[in-house]
C-alpha positions as CSV (number, residue, x, y, z in Angstrom):
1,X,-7.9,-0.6,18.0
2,X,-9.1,-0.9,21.8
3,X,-7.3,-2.5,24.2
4,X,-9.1,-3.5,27.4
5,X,-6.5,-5.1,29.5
6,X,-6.6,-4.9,33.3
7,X,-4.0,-2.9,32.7
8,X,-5.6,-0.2,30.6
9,X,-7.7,1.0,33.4
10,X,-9.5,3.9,30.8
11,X,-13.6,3.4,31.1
12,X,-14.3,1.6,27.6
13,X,-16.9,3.3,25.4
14,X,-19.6,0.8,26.8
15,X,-18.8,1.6,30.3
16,X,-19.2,5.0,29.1
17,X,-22.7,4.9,27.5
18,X,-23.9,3.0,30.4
19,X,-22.7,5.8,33.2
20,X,-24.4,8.0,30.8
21,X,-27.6,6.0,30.4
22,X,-28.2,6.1,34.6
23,X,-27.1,9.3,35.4
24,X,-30.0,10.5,33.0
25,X,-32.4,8.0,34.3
26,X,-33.2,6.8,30.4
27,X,-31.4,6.5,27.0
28,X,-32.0,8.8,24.1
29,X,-32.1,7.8,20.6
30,X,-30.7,9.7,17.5
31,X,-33.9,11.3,17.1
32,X,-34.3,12.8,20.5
33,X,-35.3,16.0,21.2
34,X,-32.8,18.7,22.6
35,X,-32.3,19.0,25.9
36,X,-29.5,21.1,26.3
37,X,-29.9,24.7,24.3
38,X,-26.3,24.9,24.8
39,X,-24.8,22.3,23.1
40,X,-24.3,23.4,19.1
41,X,-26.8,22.7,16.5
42,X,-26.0,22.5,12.9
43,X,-27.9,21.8,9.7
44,X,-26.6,20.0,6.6
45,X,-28.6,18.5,3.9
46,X,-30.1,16.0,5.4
47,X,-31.5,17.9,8.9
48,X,-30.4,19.3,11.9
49,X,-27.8,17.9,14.0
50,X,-26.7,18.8,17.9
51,X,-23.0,18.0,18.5
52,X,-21.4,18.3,22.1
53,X,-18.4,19.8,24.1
54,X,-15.5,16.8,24.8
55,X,-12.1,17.2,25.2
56,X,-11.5,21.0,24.2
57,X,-13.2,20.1,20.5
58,X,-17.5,20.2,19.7
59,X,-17.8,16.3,18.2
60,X,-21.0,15.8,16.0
61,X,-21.4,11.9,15.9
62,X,-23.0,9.2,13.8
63,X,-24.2,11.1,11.3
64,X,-25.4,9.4,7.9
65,X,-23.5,9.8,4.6
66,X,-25.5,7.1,2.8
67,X,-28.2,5.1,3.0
68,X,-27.9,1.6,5.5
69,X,-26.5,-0.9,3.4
70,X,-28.9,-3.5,4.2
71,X,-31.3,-6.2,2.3
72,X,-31.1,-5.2,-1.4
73,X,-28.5,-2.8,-0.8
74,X,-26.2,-4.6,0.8
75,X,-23.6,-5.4,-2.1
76,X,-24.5,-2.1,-3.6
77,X,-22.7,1.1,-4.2
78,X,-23.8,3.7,-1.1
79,X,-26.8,5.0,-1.3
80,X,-28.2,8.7,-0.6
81,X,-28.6,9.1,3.2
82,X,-32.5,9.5,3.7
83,X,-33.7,12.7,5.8
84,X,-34.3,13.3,9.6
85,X,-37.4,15.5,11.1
86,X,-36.6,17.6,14.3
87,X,-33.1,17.6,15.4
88,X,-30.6,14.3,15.6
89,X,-28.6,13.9,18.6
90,X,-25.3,13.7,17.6
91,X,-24.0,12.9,21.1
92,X,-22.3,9.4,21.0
93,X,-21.0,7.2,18.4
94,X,-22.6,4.6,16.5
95,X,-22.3,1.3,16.1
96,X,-18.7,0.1,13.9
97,X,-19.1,-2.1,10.8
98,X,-19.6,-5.9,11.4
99,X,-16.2,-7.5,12.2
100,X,-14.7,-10.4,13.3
101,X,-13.1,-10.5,17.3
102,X,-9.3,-10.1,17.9
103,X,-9.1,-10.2,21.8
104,X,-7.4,-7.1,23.3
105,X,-7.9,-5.4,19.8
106,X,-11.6,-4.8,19.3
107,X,-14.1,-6.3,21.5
108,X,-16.0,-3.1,21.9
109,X,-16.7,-2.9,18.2
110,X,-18.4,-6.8,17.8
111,X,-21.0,-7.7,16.7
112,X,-21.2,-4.3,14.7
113,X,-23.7,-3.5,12.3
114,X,-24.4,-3.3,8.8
115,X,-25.9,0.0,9.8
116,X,-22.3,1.8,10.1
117,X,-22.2,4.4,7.0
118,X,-21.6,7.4,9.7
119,X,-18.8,9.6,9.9
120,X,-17.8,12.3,12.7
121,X,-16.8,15.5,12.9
122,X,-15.2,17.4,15.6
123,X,-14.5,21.3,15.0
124,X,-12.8,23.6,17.1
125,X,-14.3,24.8,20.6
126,X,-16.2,28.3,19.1
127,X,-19.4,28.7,20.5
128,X,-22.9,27.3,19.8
129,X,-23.3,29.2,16.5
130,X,-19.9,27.7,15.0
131,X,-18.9,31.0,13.9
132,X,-15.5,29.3,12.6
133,X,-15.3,30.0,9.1
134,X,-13.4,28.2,5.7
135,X,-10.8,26.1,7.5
136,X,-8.9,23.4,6.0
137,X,-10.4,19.8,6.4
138,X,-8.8,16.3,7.2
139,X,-11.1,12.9,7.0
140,X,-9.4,10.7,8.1
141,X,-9.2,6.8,6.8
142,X,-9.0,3.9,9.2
143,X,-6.7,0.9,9.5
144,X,-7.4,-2.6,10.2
145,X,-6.0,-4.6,7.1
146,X,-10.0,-3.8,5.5
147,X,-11.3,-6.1,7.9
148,X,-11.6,-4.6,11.7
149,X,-11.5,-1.5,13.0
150,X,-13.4,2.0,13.2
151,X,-13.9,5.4,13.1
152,X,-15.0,5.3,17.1
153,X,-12.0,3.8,18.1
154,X,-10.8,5.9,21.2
155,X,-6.6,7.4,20.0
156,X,-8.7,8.9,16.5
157,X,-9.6,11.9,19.3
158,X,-8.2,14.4,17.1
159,X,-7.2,16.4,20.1
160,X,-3.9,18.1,18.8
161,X,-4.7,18.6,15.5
162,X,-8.5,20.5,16.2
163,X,-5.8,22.7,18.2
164,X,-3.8,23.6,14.9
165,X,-7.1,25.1,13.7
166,X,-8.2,22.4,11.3
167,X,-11.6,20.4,11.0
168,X,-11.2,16.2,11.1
169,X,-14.1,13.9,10.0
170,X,-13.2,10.3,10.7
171,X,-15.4,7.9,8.7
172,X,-16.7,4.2,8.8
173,X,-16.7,1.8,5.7
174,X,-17.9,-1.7,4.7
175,X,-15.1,-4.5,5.9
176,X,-14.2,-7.9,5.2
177,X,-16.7,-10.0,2.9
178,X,-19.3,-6.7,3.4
179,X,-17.4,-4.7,2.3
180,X,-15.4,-6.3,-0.6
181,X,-16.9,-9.0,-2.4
182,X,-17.5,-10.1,-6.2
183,X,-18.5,-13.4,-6.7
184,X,-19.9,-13.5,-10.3
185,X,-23.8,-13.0,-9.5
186,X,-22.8,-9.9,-8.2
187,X,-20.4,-9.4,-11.1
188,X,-23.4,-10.0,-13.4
189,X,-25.8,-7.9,-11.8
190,X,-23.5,-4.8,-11.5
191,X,-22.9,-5.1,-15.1
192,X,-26.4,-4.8,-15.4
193,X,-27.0,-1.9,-13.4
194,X,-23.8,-0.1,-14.8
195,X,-22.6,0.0,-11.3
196,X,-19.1,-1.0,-10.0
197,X,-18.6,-3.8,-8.0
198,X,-16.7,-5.7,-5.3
199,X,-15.1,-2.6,-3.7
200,X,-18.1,-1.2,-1.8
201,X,-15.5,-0.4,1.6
202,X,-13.5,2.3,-1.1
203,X,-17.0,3.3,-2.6
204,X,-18.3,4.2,1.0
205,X,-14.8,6.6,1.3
206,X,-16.0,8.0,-1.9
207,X,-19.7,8.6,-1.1
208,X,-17.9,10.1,2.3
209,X,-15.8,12.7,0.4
210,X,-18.8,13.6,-1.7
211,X,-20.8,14.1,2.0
212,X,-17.9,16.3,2.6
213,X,-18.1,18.3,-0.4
214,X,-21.8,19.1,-0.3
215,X,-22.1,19.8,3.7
216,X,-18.5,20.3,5.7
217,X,-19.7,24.4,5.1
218,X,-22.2,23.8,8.0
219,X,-19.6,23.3,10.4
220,X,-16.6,26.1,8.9
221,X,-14.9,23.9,7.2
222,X,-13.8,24.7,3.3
223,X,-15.0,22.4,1.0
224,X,-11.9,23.1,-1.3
225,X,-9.5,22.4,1.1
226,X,-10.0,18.9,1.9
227,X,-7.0,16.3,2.7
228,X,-7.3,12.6,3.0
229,X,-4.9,11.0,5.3
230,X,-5.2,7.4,6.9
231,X,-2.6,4.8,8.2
232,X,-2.2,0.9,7.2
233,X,-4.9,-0.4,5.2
234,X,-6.4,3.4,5.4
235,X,-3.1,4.6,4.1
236,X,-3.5,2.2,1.1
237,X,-7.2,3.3,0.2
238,X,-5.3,7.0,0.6
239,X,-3.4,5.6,-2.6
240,X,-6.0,4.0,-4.6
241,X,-7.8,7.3,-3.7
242,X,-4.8,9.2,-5.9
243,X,-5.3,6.8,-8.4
244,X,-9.2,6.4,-8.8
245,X,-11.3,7.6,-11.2
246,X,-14.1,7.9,-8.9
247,X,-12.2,9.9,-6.3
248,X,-11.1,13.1,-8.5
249,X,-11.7,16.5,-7.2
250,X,-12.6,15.2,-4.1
251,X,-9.7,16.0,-2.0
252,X,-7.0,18.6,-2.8
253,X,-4.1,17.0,-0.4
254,X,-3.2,13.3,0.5
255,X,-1.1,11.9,3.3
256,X,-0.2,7.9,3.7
257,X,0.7,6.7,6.6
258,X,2.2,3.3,6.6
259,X,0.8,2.1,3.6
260,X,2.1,-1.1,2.4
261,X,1.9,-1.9,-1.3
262,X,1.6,-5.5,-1.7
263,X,-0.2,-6.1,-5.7
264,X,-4.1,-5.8,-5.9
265,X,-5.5,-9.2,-7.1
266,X,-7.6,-8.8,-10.2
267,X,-11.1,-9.6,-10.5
268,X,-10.8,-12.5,-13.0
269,X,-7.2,-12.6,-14.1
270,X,-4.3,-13.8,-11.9
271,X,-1.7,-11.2,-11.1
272,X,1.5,-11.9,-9.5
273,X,0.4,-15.5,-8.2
274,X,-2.7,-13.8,-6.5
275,X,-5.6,-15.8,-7.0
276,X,-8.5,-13.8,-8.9
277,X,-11.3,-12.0,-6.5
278,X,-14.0,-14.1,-8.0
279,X,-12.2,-17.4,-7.4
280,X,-11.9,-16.5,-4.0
281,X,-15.2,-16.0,-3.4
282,X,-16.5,-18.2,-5.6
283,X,-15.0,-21.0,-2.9
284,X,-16.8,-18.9,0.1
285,X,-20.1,-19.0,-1.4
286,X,-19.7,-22.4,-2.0
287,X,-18.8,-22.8,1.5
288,X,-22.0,-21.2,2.6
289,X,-24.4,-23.5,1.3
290,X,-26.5,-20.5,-1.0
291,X,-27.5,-20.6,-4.3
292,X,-28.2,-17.3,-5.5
293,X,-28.1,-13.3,-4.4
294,X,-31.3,-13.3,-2.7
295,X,-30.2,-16.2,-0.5
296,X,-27.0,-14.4,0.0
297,X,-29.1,-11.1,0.8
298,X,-30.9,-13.0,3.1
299,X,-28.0,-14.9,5.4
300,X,-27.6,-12.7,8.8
301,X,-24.5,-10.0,8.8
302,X,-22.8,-12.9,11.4
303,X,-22.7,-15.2,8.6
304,X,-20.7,-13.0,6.5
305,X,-17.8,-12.2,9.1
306,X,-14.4,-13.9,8.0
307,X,-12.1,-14.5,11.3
308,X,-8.6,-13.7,11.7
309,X,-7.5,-17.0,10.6
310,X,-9.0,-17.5,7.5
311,X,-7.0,-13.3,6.9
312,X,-4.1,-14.9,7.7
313,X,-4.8,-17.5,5.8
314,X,-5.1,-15.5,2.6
315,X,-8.7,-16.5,2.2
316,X,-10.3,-12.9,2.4
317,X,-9.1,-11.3,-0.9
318,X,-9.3,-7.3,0.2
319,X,-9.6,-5.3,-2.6
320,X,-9.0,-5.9,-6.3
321,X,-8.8,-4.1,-9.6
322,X,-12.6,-3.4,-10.9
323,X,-12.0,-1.4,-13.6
324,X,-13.9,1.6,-12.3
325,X,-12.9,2.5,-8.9
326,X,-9.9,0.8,-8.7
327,X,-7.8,0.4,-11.8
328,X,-4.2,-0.3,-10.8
329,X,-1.6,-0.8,-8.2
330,X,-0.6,2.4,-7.4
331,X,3.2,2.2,-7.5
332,X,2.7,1.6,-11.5
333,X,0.5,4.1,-11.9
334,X,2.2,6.9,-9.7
335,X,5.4,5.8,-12.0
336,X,2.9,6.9,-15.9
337,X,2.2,9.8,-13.8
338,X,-1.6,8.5,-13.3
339,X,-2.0,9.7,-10.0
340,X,-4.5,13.0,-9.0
341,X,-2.1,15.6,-9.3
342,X,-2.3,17.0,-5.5
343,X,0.4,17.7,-2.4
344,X,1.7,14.3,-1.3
345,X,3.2,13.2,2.1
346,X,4.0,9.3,2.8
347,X,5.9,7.8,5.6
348,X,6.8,4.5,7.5
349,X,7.8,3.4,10.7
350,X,11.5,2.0,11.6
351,X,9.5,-1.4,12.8
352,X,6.3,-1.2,10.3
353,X,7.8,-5.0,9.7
354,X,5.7,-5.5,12.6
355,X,2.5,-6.0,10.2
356,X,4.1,-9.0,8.7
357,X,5.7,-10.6,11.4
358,X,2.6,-13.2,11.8
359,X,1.9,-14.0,8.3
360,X,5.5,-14.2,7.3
361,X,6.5,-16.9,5.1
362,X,10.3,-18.7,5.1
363,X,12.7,-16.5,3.7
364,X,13.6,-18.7,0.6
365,X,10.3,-19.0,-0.5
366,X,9.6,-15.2,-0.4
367,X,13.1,-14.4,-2.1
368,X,12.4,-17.0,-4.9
369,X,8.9,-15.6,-5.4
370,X,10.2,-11.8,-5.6
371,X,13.2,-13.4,-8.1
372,X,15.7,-12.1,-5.4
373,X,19.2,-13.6,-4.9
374,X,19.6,-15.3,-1.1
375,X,23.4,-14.7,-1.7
376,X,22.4,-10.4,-1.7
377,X,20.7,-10.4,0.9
378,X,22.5,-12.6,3.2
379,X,25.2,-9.5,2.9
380,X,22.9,-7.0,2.7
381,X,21.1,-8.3,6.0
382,X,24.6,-9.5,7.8
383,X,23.8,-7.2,10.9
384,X,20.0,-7.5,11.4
385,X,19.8,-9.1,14.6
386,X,16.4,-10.3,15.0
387,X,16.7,-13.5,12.7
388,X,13.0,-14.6,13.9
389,X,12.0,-11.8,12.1
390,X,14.4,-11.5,8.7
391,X,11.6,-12.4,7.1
392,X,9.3,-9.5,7.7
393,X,12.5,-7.1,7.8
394,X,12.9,-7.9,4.0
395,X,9.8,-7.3,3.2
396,X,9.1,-4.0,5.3
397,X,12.1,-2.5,2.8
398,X,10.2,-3.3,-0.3
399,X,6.4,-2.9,0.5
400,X,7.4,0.0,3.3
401,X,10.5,1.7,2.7
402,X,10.9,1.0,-1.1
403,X,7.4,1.9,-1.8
404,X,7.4,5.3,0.3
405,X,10.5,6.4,-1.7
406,X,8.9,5.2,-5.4
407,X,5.6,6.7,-4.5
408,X,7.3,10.3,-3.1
409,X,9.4,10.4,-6.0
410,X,6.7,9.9,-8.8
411,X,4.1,12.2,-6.9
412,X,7.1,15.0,-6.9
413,X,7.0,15.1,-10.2
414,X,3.9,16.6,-10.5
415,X,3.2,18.3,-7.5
416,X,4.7,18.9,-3.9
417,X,5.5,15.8,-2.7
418,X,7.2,14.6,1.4
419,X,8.4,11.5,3.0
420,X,8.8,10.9,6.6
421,X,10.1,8.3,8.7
422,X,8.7,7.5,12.2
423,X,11.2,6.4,14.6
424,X,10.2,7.6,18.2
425,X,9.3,5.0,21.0
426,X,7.9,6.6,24.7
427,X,11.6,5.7,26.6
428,X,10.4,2.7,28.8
429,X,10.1,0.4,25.8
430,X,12.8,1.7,23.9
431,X,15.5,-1.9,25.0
432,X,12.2,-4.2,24.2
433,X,11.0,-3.0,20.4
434,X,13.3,-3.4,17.5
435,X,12.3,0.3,16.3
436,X,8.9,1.6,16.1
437,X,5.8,-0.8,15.0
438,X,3.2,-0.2,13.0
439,X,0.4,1.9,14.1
440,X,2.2,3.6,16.6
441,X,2.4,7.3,15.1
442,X,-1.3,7.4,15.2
443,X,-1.9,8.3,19.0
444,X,1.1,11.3,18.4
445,X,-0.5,12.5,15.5
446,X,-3.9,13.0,17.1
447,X,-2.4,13.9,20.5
448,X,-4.5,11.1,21.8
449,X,-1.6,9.8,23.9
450,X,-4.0,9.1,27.3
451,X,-6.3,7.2,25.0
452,X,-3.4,4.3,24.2
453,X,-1.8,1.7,26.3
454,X,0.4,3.6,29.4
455,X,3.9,2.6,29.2
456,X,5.4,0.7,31.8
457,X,6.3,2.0,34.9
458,X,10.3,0.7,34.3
459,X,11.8,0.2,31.4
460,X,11.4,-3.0,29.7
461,X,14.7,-5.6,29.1
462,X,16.1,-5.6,25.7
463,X,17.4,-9.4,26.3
464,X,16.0,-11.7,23.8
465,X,13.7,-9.7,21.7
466,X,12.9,-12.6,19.6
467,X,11.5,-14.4,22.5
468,X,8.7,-10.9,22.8
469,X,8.4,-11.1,19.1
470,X,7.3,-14.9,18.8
471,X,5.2,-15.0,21.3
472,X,3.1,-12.1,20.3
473,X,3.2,-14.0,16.8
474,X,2.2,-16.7,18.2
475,X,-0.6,-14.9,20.2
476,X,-2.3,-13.9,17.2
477,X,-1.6,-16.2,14.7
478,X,-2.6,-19.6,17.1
479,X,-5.3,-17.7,19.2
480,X,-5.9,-14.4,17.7
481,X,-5.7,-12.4,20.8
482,X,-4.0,-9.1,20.0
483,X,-0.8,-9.0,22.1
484,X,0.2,-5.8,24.8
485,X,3.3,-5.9,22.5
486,X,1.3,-4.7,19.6
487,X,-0.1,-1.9,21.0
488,X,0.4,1.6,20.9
489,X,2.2,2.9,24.1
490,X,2.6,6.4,24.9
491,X,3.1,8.1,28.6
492,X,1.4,11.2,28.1
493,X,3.3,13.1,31.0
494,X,6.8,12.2,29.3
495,X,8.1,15.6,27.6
496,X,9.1,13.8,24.8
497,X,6.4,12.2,23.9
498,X,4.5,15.6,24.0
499,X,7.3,17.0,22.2
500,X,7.1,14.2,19.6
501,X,3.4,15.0,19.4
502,X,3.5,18.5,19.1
503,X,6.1,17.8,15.9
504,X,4.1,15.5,14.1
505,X,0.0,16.8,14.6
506,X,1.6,20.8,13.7
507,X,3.4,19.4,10.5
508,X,0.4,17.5,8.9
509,X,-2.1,19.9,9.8
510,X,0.3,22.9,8.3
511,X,0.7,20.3,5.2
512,X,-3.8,20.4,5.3
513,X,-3.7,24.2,5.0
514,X,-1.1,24.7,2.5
515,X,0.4,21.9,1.4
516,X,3.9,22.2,3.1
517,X,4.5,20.2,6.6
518,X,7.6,22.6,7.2
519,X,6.5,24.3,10.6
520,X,8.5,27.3,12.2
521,X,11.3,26.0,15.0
522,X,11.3,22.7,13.7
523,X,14.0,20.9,11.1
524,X,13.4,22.1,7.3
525,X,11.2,19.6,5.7
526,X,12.5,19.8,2.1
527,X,10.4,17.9,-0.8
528,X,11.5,14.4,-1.7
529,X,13.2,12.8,-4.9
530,X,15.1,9.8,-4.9
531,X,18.4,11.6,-5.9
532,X,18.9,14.0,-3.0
533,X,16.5,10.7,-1.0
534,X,15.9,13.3,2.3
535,X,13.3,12.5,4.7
536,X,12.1,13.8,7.6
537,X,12.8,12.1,10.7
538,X,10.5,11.9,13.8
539,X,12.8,10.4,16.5
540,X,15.1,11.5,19.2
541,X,17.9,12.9,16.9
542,X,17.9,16.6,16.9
543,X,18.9,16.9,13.1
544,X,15.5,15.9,12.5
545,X,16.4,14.7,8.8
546,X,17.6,11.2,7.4
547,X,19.5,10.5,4.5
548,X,19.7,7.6,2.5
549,X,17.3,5.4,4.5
550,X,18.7,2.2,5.1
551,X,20.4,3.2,1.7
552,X,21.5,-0.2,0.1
553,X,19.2,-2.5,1.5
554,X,15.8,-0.6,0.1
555,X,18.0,0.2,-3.1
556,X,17.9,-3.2,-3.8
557,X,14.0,-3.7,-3.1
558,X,13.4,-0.4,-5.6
559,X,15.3,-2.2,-8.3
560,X,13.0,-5.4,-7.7
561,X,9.8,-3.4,-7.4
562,X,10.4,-1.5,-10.1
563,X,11.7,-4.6,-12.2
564,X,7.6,-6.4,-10.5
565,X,6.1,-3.3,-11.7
566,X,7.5,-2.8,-15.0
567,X,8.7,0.7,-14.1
568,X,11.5,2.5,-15.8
C-alpha cells in the first residue's frame, strides 16, 4: 500500500527515481555497466547481479525468477528466467504487476506491467564479497485481496528483521484476471499441455520458492531453511502453500498473518453458493467482445484490469480449486492432517473486521447463509458497540479468530505450531479505532515504521466511531479512494511503538531460524491447542499472553466452521 497524501510528506518512489535520474545526468537500465566497484556483486544462475547499500541492509532488486509472462505466455504457468551478459544493476525496483487504481492506496504502482516476475533480496550489511554464510531465509508474500499491491511497496523495508540476522526476499505475482483466470479455452488448452491452470498468481510464488532453492546460496542464505510468511491475501496463499502439492519441500517454516479463510470457489462445481471460476469468467470474456485465446492474448494488459468495484462486487473470482496447485480449503485439509508437515505461526488482529467492513452484507442475510441462529448472537454480541459494523465483527470471529485457532490446532498436531494476536495501536489513535485493523502489524514486523502514515500530532476523539467507520466505507466502496483511516499509522519516535516492533520482528525471525518465536526477556510463547487456547499477545498488557480469545463468541463460529467444513 502507498499512501501519498499531503500529509505523508515521504518522497514517493517516483520522486525518488527522478532525483536519482538528474543527479546522474542520465538513466541506467538493468543492463548497465558497473559504475561503482563498491557496491556488491553477486552471481546466481542466471548472471551477475550488483545490489546497493540502503538503510543498514545491501538490497538486490528486480531480479527475474521466470520468464515475462507476455503474448503466448501470458495465461501460462512461469516460465524459466532467460540469461543476462555482463552485470545487471540491481539498484531500483521494477515495475509492480498491472492493477487497477485505489486512490491514496496505490497510485505509484499503475499502470504496472505484465513484465513483474521479480523478487528482491536484501541481506545484511557485510561487505562487498557477502561473506555472510547459511542464514535462515524469509520470502515474504504480499497482500492486496490478489488484486493490488507489491513487493516494492515502501513498509516491506525489512529493516528490523535483516537486523535479527536473517535474509528476506519479497516477491511479485500475477493479480486480478492476469493472474487468476480459467475460462474454458484456457481450461482446454491446459489440459492439453498437462499444465495447471487458472492460478498463475500461486504458480509464480511457486516458481519463486524454486528461484530460492536453486540460487539464495549466492547471497548466504540457506536453502534448507526457508520460511514463508505473508499477511491478508499473502497470508491465505501462505495456507494454500501448506496445502499444495506443488509447494512441498519448498519451505521448511510458514507464518500467516491475517489470513482470512472464506471457501475457495471451484472451477466447474458450485461450492458453498460460490459461483464456479469458469462461470465467472465465462461472463467477462463475454463482456469483452473476443472469441478465442489468440484474441484474448492479443487485448492490451489495460484491458484485463478488473476495478475495485466490480472486487467488491464479487465479479473477480480470486483463486479456486484446480486440482493441482490448489486442491482444497485449507481449514478441511489442515483438520485430515493434509497440510506440509512444518513449524506453524498464525495470527489476527483485534480489528482485522476492518477487511469486511465495505463489502459487508445485512446481518440476517449472512446469519441465514452460515445457518446461524440471530437469537445467539444477539446475546453473544449484546456489548459490541459499533452496530455499523456487527456485521463485519461476526464475521472477523469466524474467518479470523475461528480460523486462526482451527488452523493452529490442526498444524499442532503434527508439528510446532503458534498463534498470536495483534492488538497494539501507536497511542494517538488509540480513542478513534475499535482495536487494531487489518494490515497494521506489517510496518512493526519489518520495523518499517517511518515508511507508514505518521500518527497525528494529538490524539484522535473516540466520539462516534461509527461516523469514522462509514465514511471510510463509504470512501471506498462509492469512490474507491483508500481512506487515511485505513492506513497503517506508526510514530516511529514513540517507545512503544519501537518496543512493539522490537517484540514482533525478534519473535518471527527467531521462529525462521528454529522454529520457536519464544525470544529471551520477552513473555513465554507456548505452542497452541484449542484446549489450553493460549496465544500470544502483542499489545500494551505486560502479561503478554491471552486466554480464551473472545472465548464464547469465536466458540460459536468454530462449531459452525467446523459444522461448513465437515470437520470432526
Amino acid at each position: 500500500m502507498r499512501k501519498t497524501s499531503g500529509l505523508f510528506d515521504r518522497p514517493t518512489a517516483n520522486t525518488v527515481f527522478l532525483w536519482g535520474c538528474l543527479a546522474a545526468i542520465f538513466c541506467s537500465d538493468a543492463h548497465a555497466d558497473v559504475y561503482d566497484e563498491t557496491r556488491p556483486i553477486v552471481e546466481v544462475r542466471n548472471g551477475k547481479l550488483q545490489g546497493v547499500e540502503e538503510h543498514g541492509m545491501l538490497a538486490f532488486k528486480n531480479i527475474p525468477y521466470a520468464a515475462p509472462p507476455v503474448g503466448e505466455l501470458r495465461w501460462r504457468p512461469p516460465q524459466p528466467a532467460q540469461n543476462w551478459q555482463g552485470v545487471r544493476n540491481a539498484d531500483r525496483f521494477g515495475q509492480a504487476c498491472v492493477q487497477p487504481m485505489v486512490e491514496g492506496l496505490n497510485p505509484e504502482l499503475i499502470p504496472g506491467s505484465e513484465d513483474c516476475l521479480k523478487l528482491n533480496v536484501y541481506t545484511p550489511k557485510s561487505g562487498k564479497d557477502l561473506p555472510v554464510k547459511n542464514l535462515p531465509v524469509m520470502v515474504w508474500i504480499h497482500g492486496g485481496g490478489l488484486l493490488t499491491g507489491s513487493a516494492t511497496e515502501p513498509y516491506y523495508a525489512p529493516i528490523a528483521l535483516i537486523g535479527q540476522s536473517v535474509i528476506v526476499v519479497t516477491v511479485d505475482y500475477r493479480l486480478g484476471k492476469l493472474g487468476f483466470f480459467a475460462p474454458t479455452a484456457l481450461a482446454e488448452e491446459a489440459a492439453k499441455n498437462d499444465e495447471p491452470v487458472g492460478n498463475y498468481g500461486i504458480m509464480d510464488q511457486i516458481a519463486a520458492l524454486k528461484w530460492v532453492r536453486e540460487n539464495i546460496t549466492a547471497f548466504g542464505g540457506d536453502p534448507t531453511n526457508v520460511t514463508i510468511f505473508g499477511e491478508s491475501a499473502g497470508g491465505r496463499s501462505v495456507t494454500w502453500l501448506m496445502t499444495s502439492p506443488a509447494a512441498k519441500g519448498l519451505f521448511h517454516r510458514a507464518i500467516a498473518e491475517s489470513a482470512q479463510q472464506t471457501p475457495l470457489r471451484g472451477q466447474t462445481e458450485q461450492r458453498y453458493g460460490l459461483h464456479p471460476a469458469q462461470e465467472l469468467d465465462a461472463k467477462y470474456v463475454a463482456s469483452l467482445g473476443v472469441q478465442d485465446l489468440q484474441q484474448l492474448r492479443a487485448l492490451p494488459a489495460n484491458k484485463l484490469v478488473m476495478t475495485p468495484k466490480q472486487f467488491e462486487d464479487g465479479e473477480f473470482g480470486g483463486a479456486f480449486i484446480d486440482g493441482k496447485v490448489l486442491i482444497g480449503d485449507p481449514i478441511a485439509l489442515f483438520a485430515q492432517g493434509k497440510q506440509h508437515k512444518v513449524p506453524f505461526m498464525i495470527g489476527t488482529n483485534s480489528w482485522d473486521a476492518s477487511f469486511f467492513v465495505p463489502s459487508q452484507p445485512p446481518l440476517a442475510s449472512y446469519l441465514k447463509k452460515m445457518g446461524e441462529d440471530p437469537q445467539v448472537i444477539e446475546k453473544l454480541y449484546v456489548g459490541f458497540k459499533n452496530e455499523c459494523a456487527l456485521p463485519a465483527e461476526v464475521m472477523a470471529d469466524a474467518w479470523y479468530r475461528a480460523s486462526v485457532k482451527l488452523l493452529a490446532d490442526s498444524a499442532g498436531k503434527a508439528a510446532p505450531s503458534y498463534a498470536y494476536y495483534f492488538d497494539y495501536l501507536t497511542p494517538s489513535i488509540r480513542a478513534s479505532h475499535p482495536g487494531s485493523p487489518h494490515t497494521f502489524e506489517i510496518a512493526y514486523v519489518f520495523g518499517s515504521l517511518g515508511f507508514v502514515l505518521p500518527s497525528p500530532l494529538q490524539p484522535q476523539s473516540g466520539d462516534n466511531q461509527c461516523s469514522r467507520i462509514e465514511k471510510a466505507a463509504e470512501d471506498l466502496k462509492e469512490r474507491a479512494i483508500w481512506s487515511t483511516y485505513w492506513f497503517p499509522m506508526a510514530d516511529k519516535n514513540n517507545s512503544g511503538d519501537r518496543a512493539i516492533s522490537q517484540q514482533l520482528s525478534s519473535s518471527w525471525a527467531s521462529f525462521a531460524k528454529t522454529g520457536n518465536p519464544n525470544v529471551s526477556g520477552q513473555p513465554a510463547w507456548p505452542q497452541y491447542d484449542l484446549k489450553t487456547d493460549t496465544m500470544r499477545e502483542f499489545s500494551d498488557d505486560e502479561n503478554g499472553l491471552v486466554n480464551g480469545l473472545r472465548k464464547d463468541r469465536v466458540d460459536y463460529q468454530i462449531r459452525t466452521l467446523k459444522s461448513l467444513y465437515s470437520v470432526d
